[in-house]
PDB file of C-alpha atoms in Angstrom:
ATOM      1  CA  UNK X   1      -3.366  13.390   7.633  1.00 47.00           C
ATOM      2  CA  UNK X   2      -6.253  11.700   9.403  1.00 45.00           C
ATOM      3  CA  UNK X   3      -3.977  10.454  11.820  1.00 45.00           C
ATOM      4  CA  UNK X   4      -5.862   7.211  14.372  1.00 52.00           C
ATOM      5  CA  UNK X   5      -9.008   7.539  11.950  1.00 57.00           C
ATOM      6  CA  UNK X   6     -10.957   4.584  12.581  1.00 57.00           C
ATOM      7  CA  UNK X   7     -12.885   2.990   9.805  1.00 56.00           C
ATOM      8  CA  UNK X   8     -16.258   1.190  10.321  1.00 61.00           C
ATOM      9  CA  UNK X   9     -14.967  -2.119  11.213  1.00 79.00           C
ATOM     10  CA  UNK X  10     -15.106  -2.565  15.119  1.00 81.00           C
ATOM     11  CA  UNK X  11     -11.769  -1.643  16.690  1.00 88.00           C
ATOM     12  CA  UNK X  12      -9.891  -1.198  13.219  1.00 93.00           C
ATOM     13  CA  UNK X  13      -8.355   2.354  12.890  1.00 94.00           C
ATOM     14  CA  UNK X  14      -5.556   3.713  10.110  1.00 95.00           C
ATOM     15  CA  UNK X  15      -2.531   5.619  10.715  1.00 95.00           C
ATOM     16  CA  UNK X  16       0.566   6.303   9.446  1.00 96.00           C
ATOM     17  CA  UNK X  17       3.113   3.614  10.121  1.00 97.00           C
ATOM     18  CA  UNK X  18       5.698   4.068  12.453  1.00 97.00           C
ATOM     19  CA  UNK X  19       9.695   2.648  12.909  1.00 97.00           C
ATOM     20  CA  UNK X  20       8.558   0.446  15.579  1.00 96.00           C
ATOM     21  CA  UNK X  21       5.740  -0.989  12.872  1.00 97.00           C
ATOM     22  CA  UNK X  22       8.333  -2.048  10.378  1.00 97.00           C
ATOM     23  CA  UNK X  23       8.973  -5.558  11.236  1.00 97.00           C
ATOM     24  CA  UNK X  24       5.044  -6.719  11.259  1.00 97.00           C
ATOM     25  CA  UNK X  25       5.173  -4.624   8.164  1.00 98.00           C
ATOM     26  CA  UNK X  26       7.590  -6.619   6.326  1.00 97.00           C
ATOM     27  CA  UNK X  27       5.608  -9.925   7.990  1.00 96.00           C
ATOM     28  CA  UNK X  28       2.774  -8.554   5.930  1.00 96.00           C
ATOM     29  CA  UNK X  29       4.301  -8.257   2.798  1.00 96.00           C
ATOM     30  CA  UNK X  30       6.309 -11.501   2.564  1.00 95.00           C
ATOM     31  CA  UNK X  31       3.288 -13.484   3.572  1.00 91.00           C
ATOM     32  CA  UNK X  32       1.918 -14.493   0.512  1.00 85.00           C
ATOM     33  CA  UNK X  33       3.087 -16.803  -2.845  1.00 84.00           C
ATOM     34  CA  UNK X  34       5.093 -13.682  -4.278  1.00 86.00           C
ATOM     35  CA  UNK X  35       6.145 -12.411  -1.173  1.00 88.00           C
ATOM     36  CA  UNK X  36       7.782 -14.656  -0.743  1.00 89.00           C
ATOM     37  CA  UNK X  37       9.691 -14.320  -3.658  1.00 90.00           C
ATOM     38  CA  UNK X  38      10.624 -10.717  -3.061  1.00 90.00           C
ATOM     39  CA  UNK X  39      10.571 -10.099   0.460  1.00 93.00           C
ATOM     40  CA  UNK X  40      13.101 -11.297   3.325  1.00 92.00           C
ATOM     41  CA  UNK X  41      11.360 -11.454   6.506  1.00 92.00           C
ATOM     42  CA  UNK X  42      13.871 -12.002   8.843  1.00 91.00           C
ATOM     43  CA  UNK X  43      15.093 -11.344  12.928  1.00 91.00           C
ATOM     44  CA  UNK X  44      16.702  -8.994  12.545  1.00 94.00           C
ATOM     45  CA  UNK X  45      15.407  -7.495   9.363  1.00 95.00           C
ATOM     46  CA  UNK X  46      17.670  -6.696   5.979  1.00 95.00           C
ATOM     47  CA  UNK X  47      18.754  -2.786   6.724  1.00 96.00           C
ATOM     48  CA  UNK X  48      17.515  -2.204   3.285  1.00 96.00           C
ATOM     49  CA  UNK X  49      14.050  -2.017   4.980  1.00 97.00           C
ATOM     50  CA  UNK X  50      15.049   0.279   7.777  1.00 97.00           C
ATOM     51  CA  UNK X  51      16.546   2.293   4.883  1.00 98.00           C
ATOM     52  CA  UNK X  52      13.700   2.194   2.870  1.00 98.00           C
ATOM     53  CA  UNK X  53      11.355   3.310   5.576  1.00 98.00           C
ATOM     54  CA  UNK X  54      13.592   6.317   6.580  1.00 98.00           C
ATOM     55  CA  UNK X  55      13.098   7.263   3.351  1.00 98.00           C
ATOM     56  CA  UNK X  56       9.210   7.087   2.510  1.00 98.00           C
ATOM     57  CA  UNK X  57       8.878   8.669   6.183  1.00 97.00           C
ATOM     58  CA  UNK X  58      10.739  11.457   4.876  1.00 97.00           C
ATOM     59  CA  UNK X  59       9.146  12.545   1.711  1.00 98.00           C
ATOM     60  CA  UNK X  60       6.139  14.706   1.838  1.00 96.00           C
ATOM     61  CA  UNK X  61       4.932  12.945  -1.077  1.00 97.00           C
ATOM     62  CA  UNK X  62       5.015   9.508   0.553  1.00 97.00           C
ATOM     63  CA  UNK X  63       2.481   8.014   3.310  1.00 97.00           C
ATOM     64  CA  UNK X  64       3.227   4.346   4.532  1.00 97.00           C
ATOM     65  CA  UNK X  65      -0.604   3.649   6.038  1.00 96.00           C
ATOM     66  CA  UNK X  66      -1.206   0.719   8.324  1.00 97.00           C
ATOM     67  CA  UNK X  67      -4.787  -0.653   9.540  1.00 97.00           C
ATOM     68  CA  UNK X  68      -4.157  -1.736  13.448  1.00 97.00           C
ATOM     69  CA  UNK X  69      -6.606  -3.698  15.008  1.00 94.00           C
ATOM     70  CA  UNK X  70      -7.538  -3.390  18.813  1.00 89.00           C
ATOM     71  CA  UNK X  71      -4.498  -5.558  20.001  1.00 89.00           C
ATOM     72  CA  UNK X  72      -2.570  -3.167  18.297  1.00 91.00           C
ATOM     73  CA  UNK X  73      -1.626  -5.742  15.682  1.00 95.00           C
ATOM     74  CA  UNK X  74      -1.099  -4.613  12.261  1.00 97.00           C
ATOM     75  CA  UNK X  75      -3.180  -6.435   9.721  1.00 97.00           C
ATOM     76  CA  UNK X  76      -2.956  -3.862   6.815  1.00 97.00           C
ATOM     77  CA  UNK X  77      -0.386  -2.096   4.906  1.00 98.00           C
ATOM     78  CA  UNK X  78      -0.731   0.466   1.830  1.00 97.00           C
ATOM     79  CA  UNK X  79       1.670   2.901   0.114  1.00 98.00           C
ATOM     80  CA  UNK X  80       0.561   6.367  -1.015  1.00 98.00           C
ATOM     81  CA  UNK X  81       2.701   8.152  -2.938  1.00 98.00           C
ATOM     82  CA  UNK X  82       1.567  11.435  -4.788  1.00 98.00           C
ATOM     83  CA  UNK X  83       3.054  12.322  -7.918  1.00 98.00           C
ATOM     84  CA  UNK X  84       3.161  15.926  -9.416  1.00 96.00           C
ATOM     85  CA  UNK X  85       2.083  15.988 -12.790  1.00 94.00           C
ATOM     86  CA  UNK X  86       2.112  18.151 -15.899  1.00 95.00           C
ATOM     87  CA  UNK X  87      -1.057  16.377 -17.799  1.00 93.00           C
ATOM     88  CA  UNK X  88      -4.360  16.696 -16.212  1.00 91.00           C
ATOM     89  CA  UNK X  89      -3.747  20.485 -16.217  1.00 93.00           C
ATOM     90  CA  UNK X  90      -0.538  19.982 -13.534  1.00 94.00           C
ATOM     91  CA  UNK X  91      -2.768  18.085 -11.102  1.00 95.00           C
ATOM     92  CA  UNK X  92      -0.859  15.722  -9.354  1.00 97.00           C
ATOM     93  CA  UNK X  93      -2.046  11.743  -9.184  1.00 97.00           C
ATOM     94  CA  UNK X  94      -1.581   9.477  -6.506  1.00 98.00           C
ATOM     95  CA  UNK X  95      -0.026   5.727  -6.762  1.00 97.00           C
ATOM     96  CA  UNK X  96      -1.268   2.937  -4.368  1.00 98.00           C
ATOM     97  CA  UNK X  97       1.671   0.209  -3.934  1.00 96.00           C
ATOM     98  CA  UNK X  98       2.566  -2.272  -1.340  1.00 95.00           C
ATOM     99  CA  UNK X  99      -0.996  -3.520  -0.343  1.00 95.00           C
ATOM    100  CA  UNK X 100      -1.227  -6.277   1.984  1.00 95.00           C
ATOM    101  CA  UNK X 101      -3.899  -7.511   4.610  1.00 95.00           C
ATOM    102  CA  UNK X 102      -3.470 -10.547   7.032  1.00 95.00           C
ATOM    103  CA  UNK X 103      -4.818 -13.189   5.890  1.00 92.00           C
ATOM    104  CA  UNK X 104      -7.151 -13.648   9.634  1.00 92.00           C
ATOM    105  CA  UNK X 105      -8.363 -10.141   7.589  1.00 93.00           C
ATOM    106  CA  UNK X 106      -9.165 -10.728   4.035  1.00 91.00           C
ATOM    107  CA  UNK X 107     -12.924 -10.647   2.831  1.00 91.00           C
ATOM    108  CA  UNK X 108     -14.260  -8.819   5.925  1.00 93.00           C
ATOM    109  CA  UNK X 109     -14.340  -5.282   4.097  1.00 94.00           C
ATOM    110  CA  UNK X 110     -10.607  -3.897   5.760  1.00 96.00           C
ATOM    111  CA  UNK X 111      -9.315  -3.575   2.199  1.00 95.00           C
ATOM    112  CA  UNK X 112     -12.529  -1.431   1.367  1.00 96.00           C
ATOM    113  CA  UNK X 113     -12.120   0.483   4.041  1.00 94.00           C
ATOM    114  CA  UNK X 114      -8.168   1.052   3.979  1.00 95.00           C
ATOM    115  CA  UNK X 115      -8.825   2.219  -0.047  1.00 96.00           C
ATOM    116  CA  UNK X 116     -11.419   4.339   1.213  1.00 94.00           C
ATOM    117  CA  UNK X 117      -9.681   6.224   3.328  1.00 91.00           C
ATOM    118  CA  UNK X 118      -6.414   6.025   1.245  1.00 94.00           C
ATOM    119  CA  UNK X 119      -9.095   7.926  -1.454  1.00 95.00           C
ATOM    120  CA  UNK X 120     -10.262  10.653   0.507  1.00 95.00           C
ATOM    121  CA  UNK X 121      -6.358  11.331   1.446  1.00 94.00           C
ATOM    122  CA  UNK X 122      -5.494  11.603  -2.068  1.00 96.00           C
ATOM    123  CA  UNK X 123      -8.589  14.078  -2.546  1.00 96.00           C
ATOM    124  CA  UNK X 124      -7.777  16.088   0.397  1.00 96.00           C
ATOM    125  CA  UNK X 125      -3.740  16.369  -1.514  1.00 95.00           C
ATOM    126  CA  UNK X 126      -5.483  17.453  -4.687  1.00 95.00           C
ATOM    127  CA  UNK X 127      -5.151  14.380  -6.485  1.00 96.00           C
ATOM    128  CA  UNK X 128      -6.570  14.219 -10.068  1.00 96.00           C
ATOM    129  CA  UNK X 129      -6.460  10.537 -10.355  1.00 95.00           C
ATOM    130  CA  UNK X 130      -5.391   7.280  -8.565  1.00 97.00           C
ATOM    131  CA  UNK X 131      -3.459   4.509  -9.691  1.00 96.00           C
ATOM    132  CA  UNK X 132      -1.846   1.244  -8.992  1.00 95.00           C
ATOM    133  CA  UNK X 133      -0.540  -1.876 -10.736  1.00 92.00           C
ATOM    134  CA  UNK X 134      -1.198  -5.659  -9.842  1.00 91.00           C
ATOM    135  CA  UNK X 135       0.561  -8.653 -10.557  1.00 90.00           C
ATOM    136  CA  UNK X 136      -1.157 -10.564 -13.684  1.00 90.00           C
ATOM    137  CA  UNK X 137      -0.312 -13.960 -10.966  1.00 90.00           C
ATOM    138  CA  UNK X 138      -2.850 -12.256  -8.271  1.00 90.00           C
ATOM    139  CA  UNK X 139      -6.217 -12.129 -10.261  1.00 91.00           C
ATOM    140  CA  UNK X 140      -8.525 -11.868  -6.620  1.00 90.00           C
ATOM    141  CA  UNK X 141      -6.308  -8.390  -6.215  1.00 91.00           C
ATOM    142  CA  UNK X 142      -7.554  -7.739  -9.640  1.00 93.00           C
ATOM    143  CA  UNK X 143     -11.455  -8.511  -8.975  1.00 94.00           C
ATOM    144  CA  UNK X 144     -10.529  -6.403  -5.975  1.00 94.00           C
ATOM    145  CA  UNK X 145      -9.850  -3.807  -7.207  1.00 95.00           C
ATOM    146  CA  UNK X 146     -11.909  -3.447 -10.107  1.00 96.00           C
ATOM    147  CA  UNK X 147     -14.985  -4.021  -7.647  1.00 96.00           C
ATOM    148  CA  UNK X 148     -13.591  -0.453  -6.215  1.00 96.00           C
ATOM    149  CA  UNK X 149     -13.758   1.044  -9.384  1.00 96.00           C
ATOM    150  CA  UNK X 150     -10.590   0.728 -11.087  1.00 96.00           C
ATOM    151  CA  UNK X 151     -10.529  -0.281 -14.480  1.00 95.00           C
ATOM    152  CA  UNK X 152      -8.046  -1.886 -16.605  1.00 91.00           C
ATOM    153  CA  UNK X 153      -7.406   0.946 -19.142  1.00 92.00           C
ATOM    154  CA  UNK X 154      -3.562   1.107 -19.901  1.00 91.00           C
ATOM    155  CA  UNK X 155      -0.717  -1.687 -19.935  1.00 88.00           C
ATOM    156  CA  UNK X 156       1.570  -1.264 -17.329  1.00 87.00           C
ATOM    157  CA  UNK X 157       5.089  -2.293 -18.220  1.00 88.00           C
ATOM    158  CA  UNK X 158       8.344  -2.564 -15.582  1.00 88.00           C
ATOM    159  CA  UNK X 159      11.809  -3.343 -16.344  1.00 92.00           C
ATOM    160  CA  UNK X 160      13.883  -5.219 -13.097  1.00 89.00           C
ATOM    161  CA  UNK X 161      17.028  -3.084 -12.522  1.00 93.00           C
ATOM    162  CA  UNK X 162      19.653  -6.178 -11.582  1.00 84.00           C
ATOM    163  CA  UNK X 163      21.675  -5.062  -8.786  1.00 73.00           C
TER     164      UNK X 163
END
C-alpha cells in the first residue's frame, strides 16, 4: 500500500490506520445523526472496537484508511475490503464501508481525494469493480457519491442479526 501518500490538499496525507488511531476513529464514526445511533463513543472504548480492529488489521483483504491532517488529527476514515469473486471472470471487487470525514472537513475535496486514492488501491489489487451502500436517511452521501461516478444500479438489501 501507498503507505503516508499525501493527496493534493495541503498537509492532508492517507495511511493505513493504526491501534493508537482507534479512538478518534470511533469519534469519527459516531459523530453524525446515525452515528449516533450505532456507535458508542466512549473513554474507554467498548472492546468490541479493539476487537474489531484486530481483526480488519489482520486480513489481507481488509485496509482501515485514515486521512491525517498536519496536527496529526484524523479527519477521515474509509474501509476497503476486497472480495474474491467468481463473476466478472474471478476478478475480485472491492467494498467501500465506514466513510466518515470531520465535519471542520466536509466540502473541501478530502472525500474526493480519500476515494481517489481508495480507487487506485483497489486497481493496483486487481479489482474489477467497486462498491458501497448508503443509508436512504443520508441523501448528500448519495449526491456524493454519484458525483464520483457511482450509480444507483442494484437494490441493496440487509437483514440486522439481533444479538
Amino acid at each position: 500500500m501507498n503507505a503516508g501518500k499525501s493527496g493534493s490538499l495541503a498537509g492532508i496525507a492517507f495511511r493505513e490506520a493504526q491501534a493508537d488511531d482507534l479512538p478518534a476513529i470511533v469519534r469519527l464514526l459516531a459523530d453524525d445523526a446515525l452515528g449516533r445511533e450505532r456507535e458508542r463513543y466512549a473513554v474507554p472504548l467498548p472492546d468490541t472496537y479493539r476487537v474489531a480492529f484486530e481483526s480488519i488489521a489482520g486480513d489481507p483483504n481488509n485496509t482501515l484508511i485514515v486521512a491525517v491532517d498536519g496536527a496529526d488529527e484524523i479527519v477521515g476514515v474509509l474501509q476497503l475490503t476486497v472480495i474474491p469473486s467468481l463473476t466478472y471472470q474471478g476478478r475480485s471487487r472491492a467494498l467501500i464501508e465506514g466513510v466518515r470525514i470531520a465535519a471542520s472537513m466536509r466540502g473541501r475535496g478530502l472525500g474526493r481525494e480519500m476515494f481517489g486514492w481508495a480507487t487506485g488501491l483497489a486497481r493496483e489489487r486487481g479489482c474489477r469493480l467497486l462498491q458501497l451502500t448508503t443509508d436512504k436517511r443520508r441523501p448528500d452521501a448519495l449526491r456524493f457519491y454519484q458525483s464520483l461516478g457511482f450509480v444507483a444500479s442494484h437494490e441493496g438489501m440487509k437483514l440486522e442479526l439481533q444479538d
